[in-house]
Tab-separated table of C-alpha atoms and ligand atoms in Angstrom:
chain	number	residue	atom	x	y	z
A	1	MET	CA	7.885	33.214	-7.677
A	2	LEU	CA	10.125	30.345	-9.476
A	3	ARG	CA	12.850	27.965	-7.909
A	4	THR	CA	16.019	28.799	-8.719
A	5	HIS	CA	17.721	26.415	-6.736
A	6	TYR	CA	17.295	23.107	-4.260
A	7	THR	CA	18.291	23.336	-1.371
A	8	SER	CA	21.005	20.722	-2.176
A	9	GLN	CA	22.711	23.905	-4.774
A	10	ILE	CA	23.238	25.925	-1.672
A	11	ARG	CA	26.165	26.043	-0.031
A	12	PRO	CA	28.101	28.748	2.609
A	13	GLU	CA	30.174	29.803	-0.185
A	14	ASP	CA	26.659	31.264	-1.993
A	15	GLU	CA	27.419	34.107	0.901
A	16	GLY	CA	25.133	37.390	-0.158
A	17	LYS	CA	23.586	35.435	-3.358
A	18	GLU	CA	19.672	35.812	-3.805
A	19	VAL	CA	18.049	32.696	-4.567
A	20	VAL	CA	14.925	31.144	-4.574
A	21	VAL	CA	13.622	28.309	-2.892
A	22	ALA	CA	10.427	25.636	-2.682
A	23	GLY	CA	9.307	23.077	-0.997
A	24	TRP	CA	7.416	22.295	1.952
A	25	VAL	CA	7.837	23.549	5.999
A	26	HIS	CA	9.464	20.485	7.796
A	27	ARG	CA	9.771	21.402	10.557
A	28	VAL	CA	8.829	25.173	12.571
A	29	ARG	CA	11.040	26.486	15.549
A	30	ASP	CA	10.097	29.967	17.425
A	31	LEU	CA	12.840	30.734	19.458
A	32	GLY	CA	10.581	34.291	20.061
A	33	GLY	CA	12.980	36.563	18.977
A	34	VAL	CA	13.930	34.080	16.178
A	35	LYS	CA	11.865	32.077	14.289
A	36	PHE	CA	13.695	29.062	12.712
A	37	ILE	CA	11.243	27.426	9.560
A	38	ILE	CA	13.124	24.257	7.628
A	39	LEU	CA	12.704	23.722	4.575
A	40	ARG	CA	12.233	20.811	2.524
A	41	ASP	CA	12.398	19.879	-1.184
A	42	ARG	CA	13.782	16.593	-3.051
A	43	GLU	CA	17.214	17.160	-2.429
A	44	GLY	CA	17.499	17.914	0.740
A	45	LEU	CA	16.868	20.878	4.186
A	46	LEU	CA	17.671	24.451	4.408
A	47	GLN	CA	17.317	26.297	7.314
A	48	ILE	CA	15.260	29.747	6.900
A	49	THR	CA	15.977	32.013	9.386
A	50	ALA	CA	13.871	34.839	10.239
A	51	LYS	CA	14.743	37.398	12.805
A	52	ARG	CA	12.339	39.722	14.951
A	53	GLY	CA	12.285	43.411	14.132
A	54	VAL	CA	14.818	42.624	12.000
A	55	ILE	CA	12.664	41.584	8.929
A	56	PRO	CA	9.989	43.868	8.224
A	57	GLN	CA	6.644	42.958	10.415
A	58	GLU	CA	4.453	42.235	7.219
A	59	LEU	CA	7.022	39.569	6.214
A	60	MET	CA	7.083	37.841	9.465
A	61	ASN	CA	3.093	37.649	10.111
A	62	ILE	CA	3.946	35.118	6.908
A	63	ALA	CA	6.424	33.387	8.805
A	64	ASP	CA	4.151	32.895	11.897
A	65	GLU	CA	1.086	31.506	9.821
A	66	LEU	CA	3.099	28.862	8.958
A	67	ARG	CA	2.431	25.039	9.689
A	68	GLU	CA	4.477	21.713	8.917
A	69	GLU	CA	3.701	20.774	5.344
A	70	TYR	CA	2.560	24.395	4.288
A	71	VAL	CA	3.841	24.156	0.642
A	72	ILE	CA	5.953	27.550	0.822
A	73	ALA	CA	8.360	29.628	-2.068
A	74	VAL	CA	11.126	31.892	0.057
A	75	LYS	CA	13.451	34.515	-1.924
A	76	GLY	CA	16.165	35.269	-0.183
A	77	ILE	CA	19.687	36.037	0.478
A	78	VAL	CA	21.877	33.090	1.579
A	79	LYS	CA	23.972	33.558	4.480
A	80	ALA	CA	27.342	31.386	5.729
A	81	ASN	CA	26.547	30.171	9.383
A	82	ARG	CA	28.573	27.888	10.964
A	83	ILE	CA	25.489	26.769	13.624
A	84	ALA	CA	23.324	26.316	11.155
A	85	PRO	CA	23.096	22.483	9.663
A	86	LYS	CA	25.335	22.031	5.977
A	87	GLY	CA	26.556	25.644	7.201
A	88	ARG	CA	23.950	27.703	5.630
A	89	GLU	CA	21.009	29.278	5.963
A	90	LEU	CA	18.468	31.334	4.212
A	91	ILE	CA	17.148	35.249	5.846
A	92	PRO	CA	14.166	35.215	3.524
A	93	ASN	CA	12.841	38.863	1.205
A	94	GLU	CA	9.776	37.237	0.202
A	95	ILE	CA	7.270	34.417	1.479
A	96	GLU	CA	4.997	33.045	-0.553
A	97	ILE	CA	2.550	30.495	0.979
A	98	ILE	CA	1.459	28.245	-2.044
A	99	SER	CA	-0.703	25.686	-0.302
A	100	ARG	CA	-1.921	24.807	2.885
A	101	PRO	CA	-2.357	21.325	3.978
A	102	ILE	CA	-6.713	21.419	4.626
A	103	SER	CA	-6.362	18.319	7.121
A	104	PRO	CA	-4.071	17.385	9.934
A	105	LEU	CA	-1.296	14.482	8.512
A	106	PRO	CA	-2.523	10.985	8.809
A	107	ILE	CA	1.591	10.564	9.657
A	108	SER	CA	4.177	12.209	11.177
A	109	ILE	CA	6.618	13.352	8.279
A	110	SER	CA	9.269	15.509	10.032
A	111	SER	CA	9.546	12.888	12.998
A	112	LYS	CA	10.945	9.518	13.664
A	113	THR	CA	7.967	7.259	14.367
A	114	ASP	CA	7.609	3.427	14.194
A	115	ILE	CA	5.018	3.553	11.919
A	116	GLY	CA	4.115	-0.268	10.079
A	117	LEU	CA	5.146	-0.581	6.894
A	118	ASP	CA	1.282	-1.447	5.337
A	119	THR	CA	0.074	2.090	6.963
A	120	ARG	CA	3.023	3.495	5.243
A	121	LEU	CA	1.835	1.838	1.911
A	122	ASP	CA	-1.578	3.401	2.473
A	123	TYR	CA	-0.080	7.032	3.111
A	124	ARG	CA	2.765	6.296	0.622
A	125	VAL	CA	2.463	9.739	-0.805
A	126	LEU	CA	3.306	11.367	2.544
A	127	ASP	CA	5.490	8.661	3.149
A	128	LEU	CA	8.002	9.967	0.398
A	129	ARG	CA	8.302	12.936	1.743
A	130	ARG	CA	10.048	11.593	4.801
A	131	PRO	CA	14.122	12.101	4.021
A	132	GLU	CA	14.698	8.877	5.008
A	133	VAL	CA	11.787	6.907	2.611
A	134	LEU	CA	13.352	9.843	-0.523
A	135	ALA	CA	16.820	8.967	0.020
A	136	VAL	CA	15.733	5.116	-1.430
A	137	PHE	CA	14.090	6.199	-4.682
A	138	LYS	CA	16.871	8.806	-5.224
A	139	ILE	CA	19.584	6.097	-4.844
A	140	GLN	CA	17.378	3.558	-7.029
A	141	SER	CA	17.624	6.803	-9.920
A	142	LYS	CA	20.830	6.538	-9.639
A	143	ILE	CA	21.222	3.017	-9.883
A	144	VAL	CA	19.468	3.029	-13.060
A	145	GLU	CA	21.786	5.452	-14.338
A	146	GLY	CA	24.400	3.637	-13.682
A	147	PHE	CA	23.411	0.648	-15.502
A	148	GLU	CA	22.511	3.118	-18.366
A	149	ASP	CA	25.406	4.627	-18.016
A	150	TYR	CA	27.437	1.310	-18.745
A	151	LEU	CA	25.163	-0.167	-21.333
A	152	ARG	CA	25.212	3.086	-23.452
A	153	GLU	CA	29.590	2.748	-23.138
A	154	LYS	CA	29.240	-0.370	-24.415
A	155	GLY	CA	27.017	-0.093	-27.682
A	156	PHE	CA	23.735	-1.415	-25.899
A	157	GLN	CA	20.558	0.348	-27.696
A	158	LYS	CA	17.853	0.216	-25.460
A	159	VAL	CA	14.301	-1.339	-27.066
A	160	PHE	CA	10.534	-0.971	-25.601
A	161	THR	CA	9.654	-4.858	-26.321
A	162	PRO	CA	5.514	-5.509	-25.807
A	163	CYS	CA	3.970	-5.488	-22.310
A	164	LEU	CA	1.028	-7.368	-23.507
A	165	ILE	CA	1.372	-10.413	-24.856
A	166	GLY	CA	-0.807	-13.079	-26.919
A	167	ALA	CA	1.087	-15.991	-25.350
A	168	ALA	CA	2.742	-17.076	-21.550
A	169	SER	CA	6.145	-17.446	-22.621
A	170	GLU	CA	7.548	-19.329	-19.766
A	171	GLY	CA	3.986	-21.596	-19.601
A	172	GLY	CA	2.868	-21.703	-15.765
A	173	ALA	CA	-0.023	-19.887	-14.134
A	174	GLU	CA	1.393	-17.034	-12.769
A	175	VAL	CA	0.492	-15.047	-15.605
A	176	PHE	CA	-2.120	-11.698	-15.594
A	177	PRO	CA	-4.849	-12.514	-17.921
A	178	VAL	CA	-6.497	-9.044	-19.826
A	179	VAL	CA	-8.935	-8.478	-21.731
A	180	TYR	CA	-7.947	-7.624	-25.028
A	181	PHE	CA	-10.866	-7.165	-27.409
A	182	ASN	CA	-12.584	-10.828	-28.039
A	183	LYS	CA	-9.579	-12.121	-26.664
A	184	THR	CA	-7.396	-13.274	-23.747
A	185	ALA	CA	-3.683	-11.387	-23.824
A	186	PHE	CA	-1.167	-12.052	-21.078
A	187	LEU	CA	0.991	-9.428	-19.245
A	188	ARG	CA	4.679	-10.356	-19.902
A	189	GLN	CA	6.783	-12.261	-16.857
A	190	ASP	CA	10.064	-11.258	-18.751
A	191	PRO	CA	10.859	-9.481	-22.116
A	192	GLN	CA	12.553	-12.682	-22.501
A	193	LEU	CA	11.452	-13.828	-25.844
A	194	HIS	CA	10.697	-10.176	-27.789
A	195	ARG	CA	14.468	-9.277	-26.225
A	196	GLN	CA	15.798	-12.549	-28.541
A	197	LEU	CA	14.054	-11.528	-31.696
A	198	VAL	CA	15.574	-8.004	-31.588
A	199	VAL	CA	19.176	-9.508	-30.885
A	200	ILE	CA	18.479	-11.524	-34.133
A	201	SER	CA	16.821	-9.093	-36.127
A	202	GLY	CA	20.156	-7.523	-36.056
A	203	MET	CA	19.838	-4.715	-33.368
A	204	ASP	CA	22.704	-7.422	-31.809
A	205	LYS	CA	23.051	-5.446	-28.496
A	206	ILE	CA	20.159	-3.920	-26.591
A	207	TYR	CA	18.424	-3.245	-22.943
A	208	ASP	CA	14.920	-2.921	-22.177
A	209	LEU	CA	14.410	-1.087	-18.731
A	210	GLY	CA	10.093	-1.793	-17.575
A	211	PRO	CA	8.226	-3.914	-15.851
A	212	SER	CA	7.056	-7.900	-15.439
A	213	TRP	CA	4.306	-8.935	-13.786
A	214	ARG	CA	4.102	-12.086	-11.377
A	215	ALA	CA	0.494	-13.554	-10.731
A	216	GLU	CA	1.768	-15.289	-7.658
A	217	PRO	CA	-0.244	-15.024	-4.680
A	218	SER	CA	3.134	-15.052	-2.282
A	219	HIS	CA	3.746	-12.785	0.070
A	220	THR	CA	7.188	-13.210	0.922
A	221	PRO	CA	9.489	-10.000	1.488
A	222	ARG	CA	11.739	-10.446	-1.920
A	223	HIS	CA	8.026	-11.112	-4.321
A	224	LEU	CA	5.827	-8.498	-5.903
A	225	CYS	CA	3.253	-8.618	-8.684
A	226	GLU	CA	4.583	-6.372	-10.279
A	227	HIS	CA	8.789	-5.612	-10.506
A	228	ARG	CA	10.964	-3.848	-12.862
A	229	GLY	CA	14.278	-5.012	-14.567
A	230	CYS	CA	17.083	-4.154	-16.327
A	231	ALA	CA	17.302	-7.048	-19.573
A	232	VAL	CA	19.897	-6.862	-21.513
A	233	GLU	CA	20.518	-9.479	-24.541
A	234	MET	CA	23.276	-9.459	-26.939
A	235	GLY	CA	24.756	-10.995	-29.820
A	236	PHE	CA	27.855	-12.616	-30.927
A	237	ILE	CA	29.420	-14.055	-28.073
A	238	ASN	CA	31.643	-16.924	-27.199
A	239	ASP	CA	29.641	-18.244	-24.357
A	240	GLU	CA	27.631	-17.851	-21.200
A	241	GLN	CA	30.812	-15.781	-19.512
A	242	ASP	CA	30.484	-12.600	-21.888
A	243	ILE	CA	27.500	-12.145	-20.463
A	244	MET	CA	28.648	-12.625	-16.854
A	245	ARG	CA	31.167	-10.228	-17.774
A	246	ILE	CA	28.690	-7.572	-19.113
A	247	GLU	CA	26.512	-8.484	-16.229
A	248	GLU	CA	29.421	-8.213	-13.347
A	249	ASN	CA	30.343	-4.490	-14.547
A	250	LEU	CA	27.211	-3.125	-15.162
A	251	VAL	CA	26.274	-4.174	-11.318
A	252	THR	CA	29.673	-2.766	-9.908
A	253	ARG	CA	29.075	0.723	-12.754
A	254	ALA	CA	25.882	1.272	-10.905
A	255	MET	CA	27.415	1.091	-7.507
A	256	LEU	CA	30.306	3.204	-8.227
A	257	LYS	CA	27.202	5.488	-9.128
A	258	VAL	CA	25.247	5.426	-6.124
A	259	LYS	CA	28.789	5.416	-3.702
A	260	GLU	CA	29.793	8.896	-5.498
A	261	GLU	CA	26.585	10.284	-6.517
A	262	CYS	CA	24.181	9.373	-3.744
A	263	SER	CA	26.877	9.859	-0.167
A	264	GLU	CA	24.037	12.019	1.553
A	265	GLU	CA	21.072	9.245	1.143
A	266	LEU	CA	23.401	6.370	1.988
A	267	GLU	CA	24.234	8.282	5.214
A	268	ILE	CA	20.757	9.111	5.640
A	269	LEU	CA	19.961	5.445	5.105
A	270	GLU	CA	23.606	4.331	7.693
A	271	VAL	CA	24.651	2.330	4.795
A	272	ASN	CA	28.458	1.703	3.316
A	273	ILE	CA	28.620	0.666	0.085
A	274	GLU	CA	31.665	-1.511	-0.716
A	275	ILE	CA	32.576	-1.291	-4.473
A	276	PRO	CA	33.646	-5.354	-5.368
A	277	SER	CA	36.117	-6.884	-7.105
A	278	THR	CA	35.303	-8.415	-10.838
A	279	PRO	CA	35.295	-11.106	-11.909
A	280	PHE	CA	32.655	-12.374	-9.605
A	281	PRO	CA	32.918	-16.033	-8.306
A	282	GLU	CA	31.392	-18.238	-10.129
A	283	LEU	CA	29.727	-21.649	-8.349
A	284	ARG	CA	28.417	-24.376	-10.927
A	285	PHE	CA	26.120	-27.276	-10.857
A	286	PRO	CA	26.688	-29.970	-10.801
A	287	LYS	CA	29.421	-29.030	-7.587
A	288	ILE	CA	27.051	-27.235	-5.780
A	289	TYR	CA	25.079	-30.368	-4.823
A	290	GLU	CA	27.941	-31.087	-2.927
A	291	ILE	CA	29.529	-27.659	-1.341
A	292	LEU	CA	25.257	-28.184	0.057
A	293	GLU	CA	25.621	-31.615	1.197
A	294	GLU	CA	28.792	-30.319	2.995
A	295	PHE	CA	26.474	-27.777	4.874
A	296	GLY	CA	24.191	-30.494	5.346
A	297	LYS	CA	21.998	-29.893	2.844
A	298	LYS	CA	21.288	-32.318	0.786
A	299	ILE	CA	19.345	-31.946	-2.734
A	300	PRO	CA	18.842	-34.744	-4.715
A	301	PHE	CA	21.439	-34.757	-7.831
A	302	GLY	CA	19.877	-33.214	-11.124
A	303	GLU	CA	17.158	-31.107	-9.404
A	304	ASP	CA	16.954	-27.497	-8.322
A	305	TYR	CA	18.050	-26.255	-5.190
A	306	ASP	CA	15.983	-24.079	-3.261
A	307	ARG	CA	15.665	-20.262	-1.141
A	308	GLU	CA	17.593	-21.831	1.684
A	309	SER	CA	20.557	-23.096	-0.890
A	310	GLU	CA	21.002	-19.500	-2.281
A	311	VAL	CA	22.034	-18.624	1.507
A	312	ILE	CA	23.868	-21.231	2.432
A	313	LEU	CA	25.842	-20.882	-1.138
A	314	ALA	CA	26.371	-17.020	0.181
A	315	LYS	CA	27.569	-17.380	3.192
A	316	TYR	CA	30.226	-20.256	1.520
A	317	VAL	CA	30.991	-17.562	-0.836
A	318	LYS	CA	31.473	-14.991	1.487
A	319	GLU	CA	33.826	-17.304	3.704
A	320	LYS	CA	35.979	-18.282	1.006
A	321	TYR	CA	36.290	-15.219	-1.258
A	322	LYS	CA	34.662	-12.814	0.442
A	323	SER	CA	32.574	-12.047	-1.829
A	324	ASP	CA	28.537	-10.684	-1.532
A	325	PHE	CA	28.033	-11.658	-5.090
A	326	PHE	CA	28.391	-14.570	-7.098
A	327	PHE	CA	26.721	-16.536	-10.054
A	328	VAL	CA	25.644	-19.453	-9.954
A	329	ASN	CA	26.226	-21.742	-13.501
A	330	ARG	CA	25.023	-24.848	-15.223
A	331	PHE	CA	21.623	-25.247	-13.687
A	332	PRO	CA	19.850	-28.572	-14.436
A	333	PHE	CA	17.983	-28.112	-17.581
A	334	LYS	CA	14.632	-29.692	-16.743
A	335	ILE	CA	14.100	-26.609	-14.192
A	336	LYS	CA	14.675	-23.945	-17.091
A	337	PRO	CA	12.611	-22.912	-19.836
A	338	PHE	CA	13.238	-24.106	-23.294
A	339	TYR	CA	15.150	-21.270	-25.305
A	340	VAL	CA	18.274	-22.169	-22.542
A	341	MET	CA	21.209	-23.747	-24.467
A	342	LYS	CA	22.267	-27.054	-23.134
A	343	VAL	CA	26.376	-27.531	-22.717
A	344	ASP	CA	26.401	-29.160	-25.826
A	345	GLU	CA	29.068	-31.871	-24.100
A	346	ASP	CA	26.939	-33.028	-21.517
A	347	PRO	CA	23.138	-31.705	-22.172
A	348	GLN	CA	22.066	-32.160	-18.732
A	349	TRP	CA	23.404	-28.557	-17.742
A	350	ALA	CA	22.481	-25.792	-18.908
A	351	ARG	CA	24.941	-22.298	-19.965
A	352	SER	CA	21.888	-21.157	-17.439
A	353	ILE	CA	23.191	-18.168	-14.612
A	354	ASP	CA	21.968	-16.341	-11.899
A	355	LEU	CA	23.806	-13.556	-9.619
A	356	ILE	CA	23.272	-14.045	-5.988
A	357	TYR	CA	23.374	-10.753	-3.737
A	358	LYS	CA	23.562	-11.059	-0.432
A	359	GLY	CA	22.160	-14.777	-0.202
A	360	LEU	CA	19.440	-13.751	-2.924
A	361	GLU	CA	18.714	-13.664	-6.105
A	362	LEU	CA	19.307	-10.793	-8.101
A	363	SER	CA	19.077	-12.060	-12.045
A	364	SER	CA	18.182	-15.186	-14.190
A	365	GLY	CA	19.778	-14.927	-18.068
A	366	GLY	CA	22.546	-17.311	-19.868
A	367	GLN	CA	23.033	-18.027	-23.223
A	368	ARG	CA	20.084	-18.768	-25.065
A	369	GLU	CA	19.657	-21.638	-27.996
A	370	HIS	CA	20.128	-19.956	-31.124
A	371	ARG	CA	20.369	-23.457	-33.701
A	372	TYR	CA	16.214	-23.736	-34.999
A	373	GLU	CA	16.479	-27.580	-34.905
A	374	LYS	CA	17.560	-27.459	-31.000
A	375	ILE	CA	14.921	-25.074	-30.010
A	376	VAL	CA	12.056	-27.712	-31.715
A	377	GLU	CA	13.850	-30.376	-29.805
A	378	GLN	CA	13.691	-28.473	-26.506
A	379	ILE	CA	9.805	-27.659	-27.089
A	380	LYS	CA	8.935	-30.838	-27.394
A	381	GLU	CA	11.097	-31.821	-24.634
A	382	LYS	CA	9.606	-29.612	-22.454
A	383	GLY	CA	5.963	-30.715	-23.759
A	384	MET	CA	4.895	-27.748	-24.961
A	385	SER	CA	2.940	-26.483	-28.326
A	386	LEU	CA	5.433	-25.992	-31.171
A	387	ILE	CA	2.476	-24.163	-32.728
A	388	GLY	CA	1.201	-22.401	-29.909
A	389	LEU	CA	5.660	-20.847	-30.110
A	390	GLN	CA	6.011	-20.780	-33.978
A	391	TRP	CA	5.918	-16.748	-33.664
A	392	PHE	CA	8.959	-17.423	-31.761
A	393	THR	CA	10.945	-20.084	-33.585
A	394	GLU	CA	9.881	-19.312	-36.889
A	395	PHE	CA	12.583	-16.725	-37.227
A	396	PHE	CA	15.412	-18.748	-35.950
A	397	LYS	CA	15.270	-20.272	-39.550
A	398	TYR	CA	16.895	-17.308	-41.182
A	399	GLY	CA	19.800	-17.074	-39.235
A	400	ALA	CA	20.693	-16.445	-35.704
A	401	PRO	CA	24.068	-15.884	-34.087
A	402	PRO	CA	24.938	-17.323	-30.338
A	403	HIS	CA	23.489	-14.853	-27.819
A	404	GLY	CA	22.601	-14.603	-24.181
A	405	GLY	CA	20.934	-11.993	-21.605
A	406	PHE	CA	19.803	-11.601	-18.327
A	407	ASN	CA	17.502	-9.704	-16.724
A	408	LEU	CA	18.088	-7.835	-13.271
A	409	GLY	CA	15.322	-7.048	-10.848
A	410	ILE	CA	15.557	-3.074	-9.919
A	411	GLU	CA	14.049	-3.613	-6.729
A	412	ARG	CA	15.538	-6.465	-5.564
A	413	PHE	CA	19.044	-5.057	-6.644
A	414	THR	CA	17.646	-1.531	-4.310
A	415	MET	CA	16.513	-3.838	-1.537
A	416	GLN	CA	19.249	-5.625	-0.865
A	417	LEU	CA	22.596	-2.793	-2.022
A	418	LEU	CA	20.619	-0.688	0.876
A	419	ASN	CA	20.051	-3.539	3.860
A	420	LEU	CA	16.074	-2.699	3.102
A	421	SER	CA	14.172	-5.696	4.905
A	422	ASN	CA	11.345	-5.708	2.547
A	423	ILE	CA	11.324	-5.341	-1.128
A	424	ARG	CA	7.912	-3.284	-1.285
A	425	GLU	CA	10.264	-0.465	0.570
A	426	ALA	CA	12.389	-0.169	-2.884
A	427	THR	CA	9.037	0.421	-4.416
A	428	LEU	CA	7.375	3.558	-5.390
A	429	PHE	CA	3.548	1.920	-5.172
A	430	PRO	CA	4.015	-1.609	-4.727
A	431	ARG	CA	1.698	-4.611	-6.065
A	432	THR	CA	1.340	-7.076	-3.846
A	433	PRO	CA	-1.490	-10.046	-3.861
A	434	GLU	CA	-3.763	-7.298	-1.264
A	435	ARG	CA	-2.835	-4.408	-2.424
A	436	LEU	CA	-3.712	-2.326	-5.570
A	437	LEU	CA	-3.929	0.949	-4.372
A	438	PRO	CA	-2.733	3.508	-3.876
B	501	ATP	P1	12.734	-16.088	-7.698
B	501	ATP	O1	13.227	-17.587	-7.955
B	501	ATP	O2	13.513	-15.390	-6.625
B	501	ATP	O3	11.298	-16.262	-7.250
B	501	ATP	P2	12.259	-16.261	-10.287
B	501	ATP	O4	13.396	-17.153	-10.986
B	501	ATP	O5	11.101	-16.445	-10.679
B	501	ATP	O6	12.791	-15.624	-8.638
B	501	ATP	P3	13.556	-14.563	-12.888
B	501	ATP	O7	12.311	-15.064	-13.376
B	501	ATP	O8	14.390	-15.261	-12.944
B	501	ATP	O9	12.602	-14.553	-11.424
B	501	ATP	O10	13.217	-13.278	-13.049
B	501	ATP	C1	14.544	-12.524	-13.231
B	501	ATP	C2	14.632	-11.336	-11.896
B	501	ATP	O11	13.857	-10.714	-11.514
B	501	ATP	C3	14.998	-12.293	-10.332
B	501	ATP	O12	16.197	-12.637	-10.356
B	501	ATP	C4	14.706	-10.967	-10.103
B	501	ATP	O13	15.519	-10.719	-9.373
B	501	ATP	C5	13.227	-10.254	-10.296
B	501	ATP	N1	12.048	-10.896	-9.782
B	501	ATP	C6	11.397	-12.479	-10.593
B	501	ATP	N2	10.336	-12.203	-9.729
B	501	ATP	C7	10.081	-11.266	-9.212
B	501	ATP	C8	9.251	-10.998	-7.919
B	501	ATP	N3	7.707	-11.451	-8.623
B	501	ATP	N4	8.998	-9.723	-7.367
B	501	ATP	C9	10.083	-9.029	-7.454
B	501	ATP	N5	11.389	-9.561	-8.305
B	501	ATP	C10	11.355	-10.140	-9.093
B	502	MG	MG1	15.582	-16.836	-11.679
């Protein structure tokens, strides 16, 4: 039997229609004369009602055999029923048992139990069967769809830049080395430099959806060793403001998409999405030092701020502008990578932006330096090797437009949108310092 419908596609108006559904037995309830089999598929639940004496005995025997998590396909006739979930049920004509569990399940699927996150992740494949977990990933899929809808409409092309790189792009010890024949390669920390090269190659407006890796032995609820980003890059901009406009619209579009197309999942997760108004507020260095000081937080002039500052600024913005989002612009150049563009008139600061959502960094980006001599100067200023970066800098000799972009963390966005307390909940199979399985 081949599935004709997901459960969500069956409505009371389909009364009388023959359909085939397939999935797992979520729950069985036996009231003696009638048996309710709740079938679960990716899209939700459906009640299958088998009345003893009404349906053939052979079929009843199969129904009697069903236990939780049996995999079944059912052909039947849709019936409207006001007291059934979503006002409809299925009267079976045929039940096929496709697979029977051979061992009891280590975690419960149908009941809401308080299992620790670590145990859930050990049994992630089963954990994902729980509707409230599945909902997170349906929403994540829609977020990315929303990003892509927007980018496609705006004329961005999707590209695939390399994950294996010959040299660590941002320096630092946070890269994973990989044995590469008789050399060492590295897993990218960001598709950054290749994105820039693609833009100056002439492709102009591009995005890359893909993983990055951080060899950070950190155990925060916000960090993974492998995460995914929506990385956008665009040429022929006036300045970083153009990038901010793209970014806020991208985020808003994804939120709209989720709000419109995932109402059931949002209900399961008890999340209400408020579509933010644009443009998002923008805070700038060095003014940020003053704001922080007002809140009793002293950051030395010219230095980076910390995690606590992000939270303080978020509170400030929420009160002053009623926004969950804001940009931070003009970071000190000295804390940013060599490729960012300095403000020509005030070169201590860079056209470097972060997007903060509910007090957490969602993305970093900004305008990049496109002038060959300046790039070389900045590499020297950072004490990096010009030869080591020649593969990148070389191409800025041959004509490069002003450009910029950002990389927005997909798991971070999912986590903040759905108020999840740990980024691992927004990751199918999280990679953390202590976890490489399953
Ligand atoms: P943070 O300061 O919050 O650790 P970062 O500045 O190191 O982040 P970027 O290099 O700016 O991160 O990466 C771009 C985006 O990718 C971040 O804004 C974030 O959304 C996401 N990201 C970066 N590192 C991680 C990580 N270890 N786990 C999950 N997401 C990450
Ligand atoms: Mg950052």
